[in-house]
Amino acid sequence: MCVMSLRFPDESTLDRLRDHAHRRDSSMSSLAARLIEEGLRMEEHPAICFRDGPAGRRAILVGGPEVADVVSALIGGDVPVEQRRSRVAEMMCLRQSLVDAALAYYAEHTAEIDAEIDAQEEAAERHQALWERQQTLLAR
């Protein structure tokens, strides 16, 4: 672990960091490290931001879906590779530049997005199994 001292332009920034960390039941250091990492990623990928969701903190397209959702639609399937980007843009009502932004982010953070896709698939399977059990109970 690396250590660095920071100076803030005024005390209100430090107070806000302390308040946010307290609300998230987190340390100020871990929250600051996460915000700096996310900020650096957003500088590198301007169409990407981060939001909390039921499955944790996720990379999303600004004003759009999660990067993992776009990537899931892009990879695999029976659409020829050269048509996938435009097909996903049409299907998800996105500009192709946003599909490209998701793909660029995925290229740099492949393992992270693959793990999110796997988690989404596992959750979908659990929900499907629960729905099927509910239907069985209703049919009694």
Coordinates of N, CA, C and O in Angstrom, one line a residue:
M1 N 0.8 -1.2 0.0 CA 0.0 0.0 0.0 C 0.9 1.2 0.0 O 1.8 1.3 0.7
C2 N 0.6 2.2 -0.8 CA 1.3 3.4 -0.9 C 0.6 4.5 -0.1 O -0.6 4.5 0.1
V3 N 1.4 5.4 0.5 CA 0.9 6.5 1.4 C 1.2 7.8 0.7 O 2.3 8.0 0.2
M4 N 0.2 8.7 0.8 CA 0.4 10.0 0.2 C -0.4 11.0 1.1 O -1.5 10.7 1.5
S5 N 0.1 12.2 1.3 CA -0.5 13.2 2.1 C -1.2 14.1 1.1 O -0.6 14.5 0.0
L6 N -2.4 14.6 1.4 CA -3.1 15.5 0.5 C -3.4 16.8 1.2 O -3.7 16.8 2.4
R7 N -3.5 17.9 0.4 CA -3.9 19.2 0.9 C -5.1 19.6 0.1 O -5.1 19.5 -1.1
F8 N -6.1 20.0 0.8 CA -7.4 20.5 0.2 C -7.4 22.0 0.2 O -6.9 22.6 1.2
P9 N -8.0 22.6 -0.8 CA -8.0 24.1 -0.8 C -8.8 24.7 0.3 O -8.5 25.8 0.7
D10 N -9.8 24.0 0.9 CA -10.5 24.5 2.0 C -11.0 23.3 2.9 O -11.1 22.2 2.4
E11 N -11.4 23.6 4.1 CA -11.8 22.6 5.0 C -13.1 22.0 4.6 O -13.4 20.8 5.0
S12 N -13.9 22.6 3.8 CA -15.2 22.1 3.4 C -15.1 20.8 2.6 O -15.9 19.9 2.8
T13 N -14.1 20.7 1.8 CA -13.8 19.5 1.0 C -13.6 18.3 2.0 O -14.1 17.2 1.8
L14 N -12.7 18.5 3.0 CA -12.4 17.5 4.0 C -13.7 17.1 4.8 O -13.9 15.9 5.0
D15 N -14.5 18.1 5.1 CA -15.7 17.9 5.8 C -16.7 17.0 5.0 O -17.3 16.1 5.5
R16 N -16.8 17.3 3.7 CA -17.7 16.6 2.8 C -17.2 15.1 2.7 O -17.9 14.2 2.7
L17 N -15.8 14.9 2.6 CA -15.3 13.6 2.5 C -15.6 12.8 3.7 O -16.0 11.7 3.7
R18 N -15.4 13.5 4.9 CA -15.7 12.8 6.2 C -17.2 12.4 6.3 O -17.5 11.3 6.6
D19 N -18.1 13.3 5.8 CA -19.5 13.0 5.9 C -19.9 11.9 5.0 O -20.7 11.0 5.3
H20 N -19.4 11.9 3.7 CA -19.7 10.8 2.8 C -19.1 9.5 3.3 O -19.8 8.5 3.2
A21 N -17.9 9.5 3.8 CA -17.4 8.2 4.4 C -18.2 7.7 5.5 O -18.5 6.5 5.6
H22 N -18.7 8.6 6.4 CA -19.5 8.2 7.5 C -20.8 7.6 7.0 O -21.2 6.5 7.5
R23 N -21.5 8.2 6.0 CA -22.7 7.7 5.5 C -22.6 6.3 4.8 O -23.5 5.5 4.8
R24 N -21.4 6.1 4.2 CA -21.1 4.8 3.6 C -20.5 3.8 4.5 O -20.1 2.7 4.0
D25 N -20.3 4.2 5.7 CA -19.7 3.3 6.7 C -18.3 2.8 6.2 O -18.0 1.7 6.1
S26 N -17.5 3.8 5.7 CA -16.3 3.6 5.1 C -15.2 4.5 5.7 O -15.6 5.5 6.4
S27 N -14.0 4.2 5.5 CA -12.9 5.1 6.0 C -12.7 6.2 5.0 O -13.0 6.0 3.8
M28 N -12.2 7.3 5.5 CA -12.0 8.4 4.6 C -10.9 8.0 3.5 O -11.1 8.4 2.4
S29 N -9.9 7.3 4.0 CA -8.9 6.9 3.0 C -9.4 6.0 1.9 O -9.1 6.2 0.7
S30 N -10.2 5.0 2.3 CA -10.7 4.1 1.2 C -11.7 4.8 0.3 O -11.7 4.6 -0.9
L31 N -12.5 5.7 0.8 CA -13.4 6.5 -0.1 C -12.6 7.4 -1.0 O -12.9 7.5 -2.2
A32 N -11.6 8.1 -0.4 CA -10.8 9.0 -1.2 C -10.0 8.2 -2.3 O -10.0 8.6 -3.5
A33 N -9.5 7.0 -2.0 CA -8.8 6.2 -3.0 C -9.8 5.8 -4.1 O -9.4 5.8 -5.3
R34 N -11.0 5.4 -3.7 CA -12.0 5.0 -4.7 C -12.4 6.1 -5.6 O -12.4 6.0 -6.9
L35 N -12.6 7.3 -5.1 CA -13.0 8.5 -5.8 C -11.9 8.9 -6.8 O -12.1 9.3 -7.9
I36 N -10.6 8.8 -6.3 CA -9.5 9.2 -7.1 C -9.4 8.2 -8.3 O -9.2 8.6 -9.5
E37 N -9.5 6.9 -8.0 CA -9.4 5.9 -9.1 C -10.5 6.1 -10.1 O -10.3 6.1 -11.3
E38 N -11.7 6.3 -9.6 CA -12.8 6.5 -10.5 C -12.6 7.8 -11.3 O -12.9 7.9 -12.5
G39 N -12.2 8.8 -10.7 CA -11.9 10.1 -11.4 C -10.9 10.0 -12.5 O -11.0 10.5 -13.6
L40 N -9.8 9.2 -12.2 CA -8.8 9.0 -13.2 C -9.4 8.2 -14.4 O -9.1 8.5 -15.5
R41 N -10.2 7.2 -14.1 CA -10.8 6.4 -15.2 C -11.8 7.3 -16.0 O -11.8 7.2 -17.2
M42 N -12.5 8.2 -15.3 CA -13.4 9.1 -16.1 C -12.6 10.1 -16.9 O -13.1 10.5 -18.0
E43 N -11.5 10.5 -16.4 CA -10.6 11.4 -17.3 C -10.1 10.6 -18.5 O -10.1 11.2 -19.6
E44 N -9.8 9.4 -18.3 CA -9.3 8.6 -19.5 C -10.5 8.1 -20.4 O -10.2 7.9 -21.6
H45 N -11.7 8.0 -19.9 CA -12.9 7.6 -20.6 C -14.0 8.5 -20.3 O -14.8 8.3 -19.5
P46 N -14.1 9.7 -21.0 CA -15.0 10.7 -20.7 C -16.5 10.3 -20.8 O -17.3 11.0 -20.2
A47 N -16.8 9.3 -21.5 CA -18.2 8.8 -21.6 C -18.6 7.9 -20.5 O -19.8 7.4 -20.5
I48 N -17.7 7.6 -19.6 CA -18.0 6.7 -18.5 C -18.1 7.4 -17.1 O -17.4 8.4 -16.9
C49 N -19.1 7.0 -16.3 CA -19.1 7.4 -14.9 C -19.5 6.2 -14.1 O -19.6 5.1 -14.6
F50 N -19.6 6.4 -12.8 CA -19.9 5.3 -11.9 C -21.1 5.6 -11.0 O -21.3 6.7 -10.6
R51 N -21.8 4.5 -10.8 CA -23.0 4.6 -9.9 C -23.1 3.4 -9.0 O -22.7 2.3 -9.4
D52 N -23.8 3.6 -7.9 CA -24.1 2.5 -7.0 C -25.3 1.8 -7.5 O -26.2 2.5 -8.1
G53 N -25.4 0.5 -7.4 CA -26.6 -0.2 -7.8 C -26.8 -1.4 -6.9 O -26.0 -1.6 -6.0
P54 N -27.8 -2.2 -7.2 CA -28.0 -3.4 -6.3 C -26.8 -4.4 -6.3 O -26.6 -5.1 -5.3
A55 N -26.0 -4.4 -7.4 CA -24.9 -5.3 -7.4 C -23.6 -4.6 -7.1 O -22.5 -5.1 -7.4
G56 N -23.7 -3.4 -6.5 CA -22.5 -2.7 -6.2 C -22.2 -1.5 -7.1 O -23.0 -1.1 -7.9
R57 N -21.0 -1.0 -7.0 CA -20.6 0.1 -7.8 C -20.2 -0.3 -9.2 O -19.5 -1.3 -9.3
R58 N -20.8 0.3 -10.2 CA -20.6 -0.1 -11.6 C -20.2 1.0 -12.5 O -20.6 2.2 -12.3
A59 N -19.5 0.7 -13.6 CA -19.2 1.7 -14.6 C -20.4 1.7 -15.5 O -20.9 0.7 -15.9
I60 N -20.8 2.9 -15.8 CA -22.0 3.1 -16.8 C -21.6 4.1 -17.8 O -20.7 4.9 -17.6
L61 N -22.3 4.1 -18.9 CA -22.2 5.2 -19.9 C -23.0 6.4 -19.4 O -24.0 6.2 -18.8
V62 N -22.4 7.5 -19.6 CA -23.1 8.8 -19.1 C -24.5 8.8 -19.7 O -24.7 8.8 -20.9
G63 N -25.5 8.8 -18.8 CA -26.9 8.9 -19.3 C -27.4 7.6 -19.9 O -28.4 7.6 -20.6
G64 N -26.7 6.5 -19.7 CA -27.1 5.3 -20.4 C -26.9 4.0 -19.5 O -26.9 4.1 -18.3
P65 N -26.9 2.9 -20.1 CA -26.8 1.6 -19.4 C -25.4 1.3 -18.8 O -24.4 2.1 -19.1
E66 N -25.3 0.3 -18.1 CA -24.0 -0.2 -17.5 C -23.2 -0.6 -18.7 O -23.7 -1.2 -19.7
V67 N -21.9 -0.4 -18.6 CA -20.9 -0.9 -19.6 C -21.1 -2.4 -19.8 O -21.0 -2.9 -20.9
A68 N -21.3 -3.1 -18.7 CA -21.4 -4.6 -18.8 C -22.6 -5.0 -19.6 O -22.5 -6.0 -20.4
D69 N -23.7 -4.2 -19.6 CA -24.8 -4.6 -20.4 C -24.5 -4.4 -21.9 O -24.9 -5.2 -22.7
V70 N -23.8 -3.3 -22.2 CA -23.4 -3.0 -23.6 C -22.5 -4.1 -24.1 O -22.7 -4.6 -25.2
V71 N -21.5 -4.4 -23.3 CA -20.5 -5.4 -23.7 C -21.2 -6.8 -23.8 O -20.9 -7.5 -24.8
S72 N -22.1 -7.1 -23.0 CA -22.9 -8.4 -23.1 C -23.6 -8.5 -24.4 O -23.6 -9.6 -25.0
A73 N -24.1 -7.4 -24.9 CA -24.8 -7.4 -26.2 C -23.8 -7.4 -27.3 O -24.1 -7.9 -28.4
L74 N -22.6 -6.9 -27.1 CA -21.6 -6.9 -28.2 C -20.9 -8.2 -28.4 O -20.6 -8.6 -29.6
I75 N -20.6 -9.0 -27.3 CA -19.8 -10.2 -27.5 C -20.7 -11.4 -27.8 O -21.8 -11.5 -27.3
G76 N -20.1 -12.3 -28.5 CA -20.9 -13.5 -28.9 C -22.1 -13.2 -29.8 O -22.1 -12.2 -30.4
G77 N -23.0 -14.1 -29.8 CA -24.2 -14.0 -30.6 C -24.0 -14.3 -32.0 O -22.9 -14.7 -32.4
D78 N -25.0 -14.2 -32.8 CA -24.9 -14.6 -34.2 C -24.8 -13.5 -35.2 O -24.9 -13.7 -36.4
V79 N -24.7 -12.2 -34.7 CA -24.6 -11.1 -35.6 C -23.1 -11.0 -36.0 O -22.2 -11.1 -35.2
P80 N -22.9 -10.9 -37.3 CA -21.5 -10.8 -37.8 C -20.7 -9.6 -37.0 O -21.3 -8.6 -36.7
V81 N -19.4 -9.9 -36.7 CA -18.6 -9.0 -36.0 C -18.7 -7.5 -36.5 O -18.8 -6.6 -35.7
E82 N -18.6 -7.4 -37.8 CA -18.6 -6.0 -38.4 C -19.9 -5.3 -38.3 O -20.0 -4.1 -38.4
Q83 N -21.0 -6.0 -37.9 CA -22.3 -5.3 -37.7 C -22.7 -5.2 -36.2 O -23.7 -4.5 -35.9
R84 N -21.9 -5.7 -35.3 CA -22.3 -5.7 -33.9 C -22.4 -4.3 -33.3 O -23.4 -4.0 -32.6
R85 N -21.5 -3.5 -33.6 CA -21.5 -2.1 -32.9 C -22.8 -1.4 -33.4 O -23.5 -0.8 -32.5
S86 N -23.1 -1.4 -34.6 CA -24.2 -0.6 -35.1 C -25.5 -1.3 -34.6 O -26.5 -0.6 -34.3
R87 N -25.5 -2.6 -34.6 CA -26.7 -3.4 -34.1 C -27.0 -3.1 -32.6 O -28.1 -2.8 -32.2
V88 N -25.9 -3.1 -31.8 CA -26.1 -2.8 -30.4 C -26.6 -1.3 -30.2 O -27.4 -1.1 -29.4
A89 N -26.0 -0.4 -31.0 CA -26.4 1.0 -30.9 C -27.9 1.1 -31.2 O -28.6 1.8 -30.4
E90 N -28.3 0.4 -32.2 CA -29.8 0.5 -32.6 C -30.6 -0.2 -31.5 O -31.6 0.4 -31.1
M91 N -30.2 -1.4 -31.1 CA -31.0 -2.1 -30.1 C -31.1 -1.4 -28.8 O -32.2 -1.5 -28.2
M92 N -30.1 -0.7 -28.4 CA -30.1 -0.1 -27.1 C -30.4 1.4 -27.1 O -30.3 2.1 -26.1
C93 N -30.7 1.9 -28.3 CA -31.0 3.3 -28.5 C -29.8 4.2 -28.1 O -30.0 5.2 -27.3
L94 N -28.6 3.8 -28.5 CA -27.4 4.6 -28.2 C -26.8 5.1 -29.4 O -26.9 4.5 -30.5
R95 N -26.0 6.2 -29.3 CA -25.2 6.6 -30.4 C -24.0 5.6 -30.5 O -23.6 5.1 -29.4
Q96 N -23.6 5.3 -31.7 CA -22.5 4.4 -31.8 C -21.2 4.8 -31.1 O -20.5 4.0 -30.6
S97 N -21.0 6.1 -30.9 CA -19.9 6.6 -30.2 C -19.9 6.1 -28.7 O -18.9 5.9 -28.1
L98 N -21.1 6.0 -28.1 CA -21.2 5.5 -26.8 C -20.9 4.0 -26.7 O -20.4 3.5 -25.8
V99 N -21.4 3.2 -27.7 CA -21.0 1.8 -27.8 C -19.5 1.7 -27.9 O -18.9 0.8 -27.2
D100 N -18.9 2.5 -28.7 CA -17.4 2.5 -28.8 C -16.8 2.9 -27.5 O -15.7 2.3 -27.1
A101 N -17.3 3.8 -26.8 CA -16.8 4.2 -25.5 C -16.9 3.0 -24.5 O -15.9 2.8 -23.7
A102 N -18.0 2.3 -24.5 CA -18.1 1.1 -23.6 C -17.0 0.0 -24.0 O -16.4 -0.6 -23.2
L103 N -16.8 -0.2 -25.3 CA -15.9 -1.1 -25.8 C -14.4 -0.7 -25.4 O -13.6 -1.5 -25.0
A104 N -14.1 0.6 -25.5 CA -12.8 1.1 -25.1 C -12.6 0.9 -23.6 O -11.5 0.5 -23.2
Y105 N -13.6 1.1 -22.8 CA -13.5 0.9 -21.4 C -13.3 -0.6 -21.1 O -12.4 -1.0 -20.3
Y106 N -14.0 -1.4 -21.8 CA -13.9 -2.9 -21.6 C -12.5 -3.3 -22.0 O -11.9 -4.2 -21.3
A107 N -11.9 -2.7 -23.0 CA -10.6 -3.1 -23.5 C -9.5 -2.9 -22.4 O -8.6 -3.6 -22.2
E108 N -9.7 -1.8 -21.6 CA -8.8 -1.5 -20.5 C -9.1 -2.2 -19.2 O -8.2 -2.4 -18.3
H109 N -10.4 -2.6 -19.0 CA -10.8 -3.2 -17.7 C -11.6 -4.5 -17.9 O -12.7 -4.7 -17.3
T110 N -11.0 -5.3 -18.8 CA -11.7 -6.5 -19.2 C -12.1 -7.4 -18.1 O -13.2 -7.9 -18.0
A111 N -11.2 -7.7 -17.2 CA -11.4 -8.7 -16.1 C -12.6 -8.2 -15.2 O -13.5 -8.9 -14.8
E112 N -12.6 -6.9 -14.9 CA -13.6 -6.3 -14.1 C -15.0 -6.4 -14.7 O -16.0 -6.8 -14.1
I113 N -15.1 -6.1 -16.0 CA -16.4 -6.1 -16.7 C -16.8 -7.6 -16.9 O -18.0 -7.9 -16.7
D114 N -15.9 -8.5 -17.2 CA -16.2 -9.9 -17.3 C -16.8 -10.4 -16.0 O -17.7 -11.2 -16.0
A115 N -16.2 -10.0 -14.9 CA -16.7 -10.4 -13.5 C -18.1 -9.9 -13.3 O -19.0 -10.6 -12.8
E116 N -18.4 -8.7 -13.8 CA -19.8 -8.1 -13.6 C -20.7 -8.9 -14.5 O -21.9 -9.1 -14.1
I117 N -20.3 -9.2 -15.7 CA -21.2 -10.0 -16.6 C -21.5 -11.4 -16.0 O -22.7 -11.8 -16.0
D118 N -20.5 -12.0 -15.4 CA -20.7 -13.3 -14.8 C -21.7 -13.2 -13.6 O -22.6 -14.0 -13.4
A119 N -21.5 -12.1 -12.8 CA -22.4 -11.9 -11.7 C -23.8 -11.7 -12.1 O -24.8 -12.2 -11.5
Q120 N -24.0 -10.9 -13.2 CA -25.3 -10.7 -13.8 C -26.0 -12.0 -14.2 O -27.2 -12.2 -14.0
E121 N -25.2 -12.8 -14.9 CA -25.7 -14.1 -15.4 C -26.1 -15.0 -14.2 O -27.2 -15.7 -14.3
E122 N -25.3 -15.0 -13.2 CA -25.6 -15.8 -12.0 C -26.9 -15.3 -11.3 O -27.8 -16.1 -10.9
A123 N -27.0 -14.0 -11.2 CA -28.2 -13.4 -10.6 C -29.5 -13.8 -11.5 O -30.5 -14.1 -10.9
A124 N -29.3 -13.7 -12.8 CA -30.4 -14.0 -13.7 C -30.9 -15.5 -13.5 O -32.1 -15.8 -13.5
E125 N -29.9 -16.4 -13.4 CA -30.2 -17.8 -13.2 C -30.9 -18.0 -11.8 O -31.9 -18.8 -11.8
R126 N -30.5 -17.3 -10.8 CA -31.1 -17.4 -9.5 C -32.6 -16.9 -9.6 O -33.5 -17.5 -9.0
H127 N -32.8 -15.8 -10.2 CA -34.1 -15.2 -10.4 C -35.0 -16.1 -11.2 O -36.2 -16.3 -10.9
Q128 N -34.5 -16.7 -12.2 CA -35.2 -17.6 -13.1 C -35.7 -18.9 -12.2 O -36.8 -19.3 -12.3
A129 N -34.7 -19.4 -11.5 CA -35.1 -20.6 -10.6 C -36.1 -20.2 -9.6 O -37.0 -21.0 -9.3
L130 N -36.0 -19.0 -9.0 CA -37.0 -18.6 -8.0 C -38.4 -18.5 -8.7 O -39.4 -18.9 -8.2
W131 N -38.4 -17.9 -9.9 CA -39.7 -17.7 -10.6 C -40.3 -19.0 -10.9 O -41.5 -19.2 -10.8
E132 N -39.5 -20.0 -11.4 CA -40.0 -21.3 -11.7 C -40.5 -22.0 -10.4 O -41.6 -22.7 -10.5
R133 N -39.9 -21.9 -9.3 CA -40.4 -22.4 -8.0 C -41.7 -21.8 -7.7 O -42.7 -22.4 -7.2
Q134 N -41.8 -20.5 -7.9 CA -43.1 -19.8 -7.6 C -44.2 -20.3 -8.5 O -45.3 -20.5 -8.0
Q135 N -43.9 -20.5 -9.8 CA -44.9 -21.0 -10.7 C -45.4 -22.4 -10.3 O -46.6 -22.7 -10.4
T136 N -44.4 -23.2 -9.8 CA -44.8 -24.6 -9.3 C -45.7 -24.5 -8.1 O -46.7 -25.2 -8.0
L137 N -45.4 -23.6 -7.2 CA -46.3 -23.4 -6.0 C -47.6 -22.9 -6.4 O -48.7 -23.3 -5.8
L138 N -47.7 -22.0 -7.4 CA -49.0 -21.5 -7.8 C -49.9 -22.6 -8.5 O -51.1 -22.5 -8.4
A139 N -49.2 -23.5 -9.1 CA -50.0 -24.6 -9.9 C -50.5 -25.7 -9.0 O -51.2 -26.6 -9.4
R140 N -50.2 -25.6 -7.7 CA -50.7 -26.7 -6.8 C -52.2 -26.7 -6.7 O -52.9 -25.8 -6.7

